[in-house]
JSON list of C-alpha atoms in Angstrom, two decimals:
[
{"chain": "L", "resi": 1, "resn": "MET", "atom": "CA", "xyz": [94.61, 117.72, 81.79]},
{"chain": "L", "resi": 2, "resn": "MET", "atom": "CA", "xyz": [96.03, 114.83, 83.78]},
{"chain": "L", "resi": 3, "resn": "LYS", "atom": "CA", "xyz": [96.54, 115.22, 87.51]},
{"chain": "L", "resi": 4, "resn": "GLN", "atom": "CA", "xyz": [100.14, 114.33, 88.38]},
{"chain": "L", "resi": 5, "resn": "GLU", "atom": "CA", "xyz": [100.00, 114.22, 92.17]},
{"chain": "L", "resi": 6, "resn": "ILE", "atom": "CA", "xyz": [97.97, 112.21, 94.61]},
{"chain": "L", "resi": 7, "resn": "GLU", "atom": "CA", "xyz": [97.40, 112.96, 98.26]},
{"chain": "L", "resi": 8, "resn": "ILE", "atom": "CA", "xyz": [98.44, 109.99, 100.36]},
{"chain": "L", "resi": 9, "resn": "ALA", "atom": "CA", "xyz": [98.14, 109.37, 104.07]},
{"chain": "L", "resi": 10, "resn": "GLU", "atom": "CA", "xyz": [101.25, 109.39, 106.17]},
{"chain": "L", "resi": 11, "resn": "PRO", "atom": "CA", "xyz": [102.29, 105.95, 107.54]},
{"chain": "L", "resi": 12, "resn": "THR", "atom": "CA", "xyz": [101.33, 107.02, 111.06]},
{"chain": "L", "resi": 13, "resn": "ASP", "atom": "CA", "xyz": [97.81, 107.75, 109.83]},
{"chain": "L", "resi": 14, "resn": "ILE", "atom": "CA", "xyz": [97.17, 104.16, 108.73]},
{"chain": "L", "resi": 15, "resn": "LYS", "atom": "CA", "xyz": [94.80, 102.39, 111.11]},
{"chain": "L", "resi": 16, "resn": "VAL", "atom": "CA", "xyz": [93.07, 99.93, 108.83]},
{"chain": "L", "resi": 17, "resn": "ARG", "atom": "CA", "xyz": [89.69, 98.81, 110.07]},
{"chain": "L", "resi": 18, "resn": "PRO", "atom": "CA", "xyz": [87.74, 95.96, 108.50]},
{"chain": "L", "resi": 19, "resn": "TYR", "atom": "CA", "xyz": [84.93, 96.70, 106.10]},
{"chain": "L", "resi": 20, "resn": "GLU", "atom": "CA", "xyz": [81.41, 95.76, 107.18]},
{"chain": "L", "resi": 21, "resn": "HIS", "atom": "CA", "xyz": [78.53, 94.85, 104.89]},
{"chain": "L", "resi": 22, "resn": "HIS", "atom": "CA", "xyz": [74.94, 94.48, 106.08]},
{"chain": "L", "resi": 23, "resn": "ALA", "atom": "CA", "xyz": [73.27, 91.83, 103.90]},
{"chain": "L", "resi": 24, "resn": "LYS", "atom": "CA", "xyz": [70.28, 93.20, 101.99]},
{"chain": "L", "resi": 25, "resn": "TYR", "atom": "CA", "xyz": [67.09, 91.35, 101.13]},
{"chain": "L", "resi": 26, "resn": "TYR", "atom": "CA", "xyz": [67.58, 91.88, 97.39]},
{"chain": "L", "resi": 27, "resn": "GLU", "atom": "CA", "xyz": [70.93, 90.05, 97.64]},
{"chain": "L", "resi": 28, "resn": "THR", "atom": "CA", "xyz": [69.20, 86.79, 98.60]},
{"chain": "L", "resi": 29, "resn": "ASP", "atom": "CA", "xyz": [68.27, 83.99, 96.25]},
{"chain": "L", "resi": 30, "resn": "GLN", "atom": "CA", "xyz": [65.22, 81.73, 96.12]},
{"chain": "L", "resi": 31, "resn": "MET", "atom": "CA", "xyz": [66.62, 79.71, 99.04]},
{"chain": "L", "resi": 32, "resn": "GLY", "atom": "CA", "xyz": [66.74, 82.79, 101.29]},
{"chain": "L", "resi": 33, "resn": "ILE", "atom": "CA", "xyz": [70.54, 82.98, 101.44]},
{"chain": "L", "resi": 34, "resn": "ILE", "atom": "CA", "xyz": [72.87, 85.51, 99.90]},
{"chain": "L", "resi": 35, "resn": "HIS", "atom": "CA", "xyz": [73.43, 84.71, 96.22]},
{"chain": "L", "resi": 36, "resn": "HIS", "atom": "CA", "xyz": [77.03, 83.66, 95.57]},
{"chain": "L", "resi": 37, "resn": "SER", "atom": "CA", "xyz": [77.68, 86.48, 93.06]},
{"chain": "L", "resi": 38, "resn": "ASN", "atom": "CA", "xyz": [77.28, 89.14, 95.75]},
{"chain": "L", "resi": 39, "resn": "TYR", "atom": "CA", "xyz": [80.42, 88.11, 97.62]},
{"chain": "L", "resi": 40, "resn": "ILE", "atom": "CA", "xyz": [82.58, 89.32, 94.74]},
{"chain": "L", "resi": 41, "resn": "LYS", "atom": "CA", "xyz": [80.81, 92.69, 94.86]},
{"chain": "L", "resi": 42, "resn": "TRP", "atom": "CA", "xyz": [81.50, 92.85, 98.60]},
{"chain": "L", "resi": 43, "resn": "MET", "atom": "CA", "xyz": [85.17, 92.12, 97.94]},
{"chain": "L", "resi": 44, "resn": "GLU", "atom": "CA", "xyz": [85.26, 95.08, 95.55]},
{"chain": "L", "resi": 45, "resn": "GLU", "atom": "CA", "xyz": [83.60, 97.30, 98.16]},
{"chain": "L", "resi": 46, "resn": "ALA", "atom": "CA", "xyz": [86.16, 96.18, 100.75]},
{"chain": "L", "resi": 47, "resn": "ARG", "atom": "CA", "xyz": [89.08, 96.84, 98.37]},
{"chain": "L", "resi": 48, "resn": "MET", "atom": "CA", "xyz": [87.83, 100.37, 97.64]},
{"chain": "L", "resi": 49, "resn": "ASP", "atom": "CA", "xyz": [87.34, 100.98, 101.37]},
{"chain": "L", "resi": 50, "resn": "LEU", "atom": "CA", "xyz": [90.88, 99.76, 102.14]},
{"chain": "L", "resi": 51, "resn": "MET", "atom": "CA", "xyz": [92.38, 102.04, 99.50]},
{"chain": "L", "resi": 52, "resn": "ASP", "atom": "CA", "xyz": [90.37, 105.00, 100.84]},
{"chain": "L", "resi": 53, "resn": "GLN", "atom": "CA", "xyz": [91.58, 104.30, 104.37]},
{"chain": "L", "resi": 54, "resn": "ILE", "atom": "CA", "xyz": [95.25, 104.33, 103.43]},
{"chain": "L", "resi": 55, "resn": "GLY", "atom": "CA", "xyz": [94.92, 107.43, 101.29]},
{"chain": "L", "resi": 56, "resn": "LEU", "atom": "CA", "xyz": [95.03, 105.79, 97.87]},
{"chain": "L", "resi": 57, "resn": "ASN", "atom": "CA", "xyz": [91.63, 106.97, 96.74]},
{"chain": "L", "resi": 58, "resn": "TYR", "atom": "CA", "xyz": [90.65, 105.17, 93.55]},
{"chain": "L", "resi": 59, "resn": "ARG", "atom": "CA", "xyz": [89.02, 108.26, 92.06]},
{"chain": "L", "resi": 60, "resn": "GLN", "atom": "CA", "xyz": [92.31, 110.14, 92.44]},
{"chain": "L", "resi": 61, "resn": "MET", "atom": "CA", "xyz": [94.13, 107.28, 90.71]},
{"chain": "L", "resi": 62, "resn": "GLU", "atom": "CA", "xyz": [91.66, 107.42, 87.83]},
{"chain": "L", "resi": 63, "resn": "GLU", "atom": "CA", "xyz": [92.17, 111.18, 87.58]},
{"chain": "L", "resi": 64, "resn": "MET", "atom": "CA", "xyz": [95.86, 110.35, 87.13]},
{"chain": "L", "resi": 65, "resn": "GLU", "atom": "CA", "xyz": [94.82, 108.02, 84.27]},
{"chain": "L", "resi": 66, "resn": "ILE", "atom": "CA", "xyz": [95.63, 104.87, 86.30]},
{"chain": "L", "resi": 67, "resn": "ILE", "atom": "CA", "xyz": [93.19, 101.98, 86.32]},
{"chain": "L", "resi": 68, "resn": "SER", "atom": "CA", "xyz": [93.44, 98.67, 88.15]},
{"chain": "L", "resi": 69, "resn": "PRO", "atom": "CA", "xyz": [91.36, 95.96, 86.46]},
{"chain": "L", "resi": 70, "resn": "VAL", "atom": "CA", "xyz": [90.70, 92.54, 87.95]},
{"chain": "L", "resi": 71, "resn": "LEU", "atom": "CA", "xyz": [92.87, 89.79, 86.46]},
{"chain": "L", "resi": 72, "resn": "SER", "atom": "CA", "xyz": [91.42, 86.93, 88.49]},
{"chain": "L", "resi": 73, "resn": "VAL", "atom": "CA", "xyz": [89.11, 86.32, 91.40]},
{"chain": "L", "resi": 74, "resn": "SER", "atom": "CA", "xyz": [88.40, 83.24, 93.49]},
{"chain": "L", "resi": 75, "resn": "VAL", "atom": "CA", "xyz": [85.97, 82.61, 96.31]},
{"chain": "L", "resi": 76, "resn": "GLU", "atom": "CA", "xyz": [85.46, 79.75, 98.75]},
{"chain": "L", "resi": 77, "resn": "TYR", "atom": "CA", "xyz": [82.16, 79.56, 100.59]},
{"chain": "L", "resi": 78, "resn": "HIS", "atom": "CA", "xyz": [82.44, 78.16, 104.11]},
{"chain": "L", "resi": 79, "resn": "SER", "atom": "CA", "xyz": [79.00, 78.95, 105.56]},
{"chain": "L", "resi": 80, "resn": "MET", "atom": "CA", "xyz": [75.90, 80.79, 104.39]},
{"chain": "L", "resi": 81, "resn": "VAL", "atom": "CA", "xyz": [75.08, 84.45, 104.94]},
{"chain": "L", "resi": 82, "resn": "HIS", "atom": "CA", "xyz": [71.40, 85.30, 105.37]},
{"chain": "L", "resi": 83, "resn": "PHE", "atom": "CA", "xyz": [69.41, 88.48, 104.96]},
{"chain": "L", "resi": 84, "resn": "ASP", "atom": "CA", "xyz": [69.97, 91.07, 107.72]},
{"chain": "L", "resi": 85, "resn": "GLU", "atom": "CA", "xyz": [73.29, 89.61, 108.90]},
{"chain": "L", "resi": 86, "resn": "THR", "atom": "CA", "xyz": [76.42, 91.76, 108.98]},
{"chain": "L", "resi": 87, "resn": "VAL", "atom": "CA", "xyz": [79.64, 90.43, 107.53]},
{"chain": "L", "resi": 88, "resn": "VAL", "atom": "CA", "xyz": [83.04, 91.76, 108.61]},
{"chain": "L", "resi": 89, "resn": "ILE", "atom": "CA", "xyz": [85.54, 91.68, 105.75]},
{"chain": "L", "resi": 90, "resn": "GLU", "atom": "CA", "xyz": [89.25, 91.72, 106.60]},
{"chain": "L", "resi": 91, "resn": "THR", "atom": "CA", "xyz": [91.12, 92.78, 103.47]},
{"chain": "L", "resi": 92, "resn": "LYS", "atom": "CA", "xyz": [94.84, 92.20, 103.18]},
{"chain": "L", "resi": 93, "resn": "LEU", "atom": "CA", "xyz": [97.36, 93.08, 100.46]},
{"chain": "L", "resi": 94, "resn": "VAL", "atom": "CA", "xyz": [99.36, 89.86, 100.13]},
{"chain": "L", "resi": 95, "resn": "LYS", "atom": "CA", "xyz": [101.43, 90.52, 96.99]},
{"chain": "L", "resi": 96, "resn": "TYR", "atom": "CA", "xyz": [102.61, 93.71, 95.31]},
{"chain": "L", "resi": 97, "resn": "ASN", "atom": "CA", "xyz": [105.42, 94.34, 92.83]},
{"chain": "L", "resi": 98, "resn": "GLY", "atom": "CA", "xyz": [104.62, 97.74, 91.31]},
{"chain": "L", "resi": 99, "resn": "ILE", "atom": "CA", "xyz": [102.79, 96.24, 88.33]},
{"chain": "L", "resi": 100, "resn": "ARG", "atom": "CA", "xyz": [100.42, 93.74, 89.96]},
{"chain": "L", "resi": 101, "resn": "MET", "atom": "CA", "xyz": [98.81, 93.20, 93.34]},
{"chain": "L", "resi": 102, "resn": "GLU", "atom": "CA", "xyz": [96.89, 90.42, 95.03]},
{"chain": "L", "resi": 103, "resn": "LEU", "atom": "CA", "xyz": [94.44, 90.82, 97.88]},
{"chain": "L", "resi": 104, "resn": "GLU", "atom": "CA", "xyz": [93.00, 88.33, 100.33]},
{"chain": "L", "resi": 105, "resn": "TYR", "atom": "CA", "xyz": [89.53, 88.66, 101.88]},
{"chain": "L", "resi": 106, "resn": "VAL", "atom": "CA", "xyz": [88.26, 86.90, 104.99]},
{"chain": "L", "resi": 107, "resn": "MET", "atom": "CA", "xyz": [84.55, 87.33, 105.71]},
{"chain": "L", "resi": 108, "resn": "THR", "atom": "CA", "xyz": [83.17, 86.49, 109.12]},
{"chain": "L", "resi": 109, "resn": "ASP", "atom": "CA", "xyz": [79.80, 86.92, 110.81]},
{"chain": "L", "resi": 110, "resn": "LYS", "atom": "CA", "xyz": [79.90, 90.07, 112.95]},
{"chain": "L", "resi": 111, "resn": "GLU", "atom": "CA", "xyz": [77.89, 88.56, 115.82]},
{"chain": "L", "resi": 112, "resn": "THR", "atom": "CA", "xyz": [79.28, 85.02, 115.98]},
{"chain": "L", "resi": 113, "resn": "GLY", "atom": "CA", "xyz": [82.70, 85.37, 114.35]},
{"chain": "L", "resi": 114, "resn": "GLU", "atom": "CA", "xyz": [81.92, 82.32, 112.19]},
{"chain": "L", "resi": 115, "resn": "LEU", "atom": "CA", "xyz": [83.94, 82.12, 108.98]},
{"chain": "L", "resi": 116, "resn": "ARG", "atom": "CA", "xyz": [81.64, 82.73, 106.03]},
{"chain": "L", "resi": 117, "resn": "THR", "atom": "CA", "xyz": [83.82, 83.18, 102.97]},
{"chain": "L", "resi": 118, "resn": "THR", "atom": "CA", "xyz": [87.43, 83.58, 101.88]},
{"chain": "L", "resi": 119, "resn": "GLY", "atom": "CA", "xyz": [88.57, 85.04, 98.61]},
{"chain": "L", "resi": 120, "resn": "PHE", "atom": "CA", "xyz": [91.43, 86.39, 96.54]},
{"chain": "L", "resi": 121, "resn": "SER", "atom": "CA", "xyz": [91.61, 88.94, 93.76]},
{"chain": "L", "resi": 122, "resn": "SER", "atom": "CA", "xyz": [94.50, 89.79, 91.47]},
{"chain": "L", "resi": 123, "resn": "HIS", "atom": "CA", "xyz": [94.83, 93.19, 89.77]},
{"chain": "L", "resi": 124, "resn": "CYS", "atom": "CA", "xyz": [97.27, 95.00, 87.51]},
{"chain": "L", "resi": 125, "resn": "PHE", "atom": "CA", "xyz": [97.88, 98.67, 86.84]},
{"chain": "L", "resi": 126, "resn": "LEU", "atom": "CA", "xyz": [97.21, 100.14, 83.41]},
{"chain": "L", "resi": 127, "resn": "THR", "atom": "CA", "xyz": [97.04, 103.54, 81.79]},
{"chain": "L", "resi": 128, "resn": "ARG", "atom": "CA", "xyz": [93.57, 104.67, 80.74]},
{"chain": "L", "resi": 129, "resn": "SER", "atom": "CA", "xyz": [94.47, 103.55, 77.19]},
{"chain": "L", "resi": 130, "resn": "GLY", "atom": "CA", "xyz": [95.17, 100.01, 78.45]},
{"chain": "L", "resi": 131, "resn": "LYS", "atom": "CA", "xyz": [98.96, 99.96, 78.50]},
{"chain": "L", "resi": 132, "resn": "PRO", "atom": "CA", "xyz": [100.69, 98.31, 81.49]},
{"chain": "L", "resi": 133, "resn": "ILE", "atom": "CA", "xyz": [102.23, 100.78, 83.89]},
{"chain": "L", "resi": 134, "resn": "SER", "atom": "CA", "xyz": [104.87, 100.39, 86.57]},
{"chain": "L", "resi": 135, "resn": "LEU", "atom": "CA", "xyz": [103.94, 102.47, 89.60]},
{"chain": "L", "resi": 136, "resn": "LYS", "atom": "CA", "xyz": [107.54, 102.23, 90.79]},
{"chain": "L", "resi": 137, "resn": "ARG", "atom": "CA", "xyz": [108.79, 103.98, 87.66]},
{"chain": "L", "resi": 138, "resn": "SER", "atom": "CA", "xyz": [105.89, 106.33, 86.89]},
{"chain": "L", "resi": 139, "resn": "TYR", "atom": "CA", "xyz": [104.43, 107.09, 90.33]},
{"chain": "L", "resi": 140, "resn": "PRO", "atom": "CA", "xyz": [106.99, 106.31, 93.04]},
{"chain": "L", "resi": 141, "resn": "GLU", "atom": "CA", "xyz": [104.80, 107.93, 95.75]},
{"chain": "L", "resi": 142, "resn": "LEU", "atom": "CA", "xyz": [102.07, 105.37, 95.01]},
{"chain": "L", "resi": 143, "resn": "ASP", "atom": "CA", "xyz": [104.57, 102.53, 94.86]},
{"chain": "L", "resi": 144, "resn": "THR", "atom": "CA", "xyz": [105.93, 103.49, 98.28]},
{"chain": "L", "resi": 145, "resn": "LYS", "atom": "CA", "xyz": [102.41, 103.62, 99.70]},
{"chain": "L", "resi": 146, "resn": "PHE", "atom": "CA", "xyz": [101.55, 100.12, 98.46]},
{"chain": "L", "resi": 147, "resn": "PHE", "atom": "CA", "xyz": [104.79, 98.71, 99.91]},
{"chain": "L", "resi": 148, "resn": "GLU", "atom": "CA", "xyz": [104.08, 100.43, 103.24]},
{"chain": "L", "resi": 149, "resn": "MET", "atom": "CA", "xyz": [100.56, 99.00, 103.26]},
{"chain": "L", "resi": 150, "resn": "LYS", "atom": "CA", "xyz": [101.86, 95.49, 102.56]},
{"chain": "L", "resi": 151, "resn": "GLU", "atom": "CA", "xyz": [104.44, 95.76, 105.36]},
{"chain": "L", "resi": 152, "resn": "GLU", "atom": "CA", "xyz": [101.78, 97.02, 107.81]},
{"chain": "L", "resi": 153, "resn": "MET", "atom": "CA", "xyz": [99.65, 93.97, 107.02]},
{"chain": "L", "resi": 154, "resn": "GLU", "atom": "CA", "xyz": [102.36, 91.34, 107.46]}
]
């Protein structure tokens, strides 16, 4: 049975805080720096954290048979992250139209504030069977929440 409702936070409840990731030893490469592939994983962690914070829990969306696969991802490396450093990831919804969304990620060193990495990811919304879905038409409460989140971040 498909769940038809999702609990969403009220606009006054939204106080988005950045996501923090403490670099692990196993994430390093032979040169002792964080391997480049890990930044994309951190972006995914930050996106899930952002959605949780605003009340759009991804598990709830999946229970409603909505998935949001990655369409594209890009990363620019500005400076290296080393083992045991903490990275602060500011995640921002920059585009949303009910069918697709794009997020921006800015990663900085927690102690120094130095820019480490910037990235973008693009996602769409599909039914569990892989058919495109318009949140505006099928789930207006979700659509409203995404628009509110985008406005809060502008």
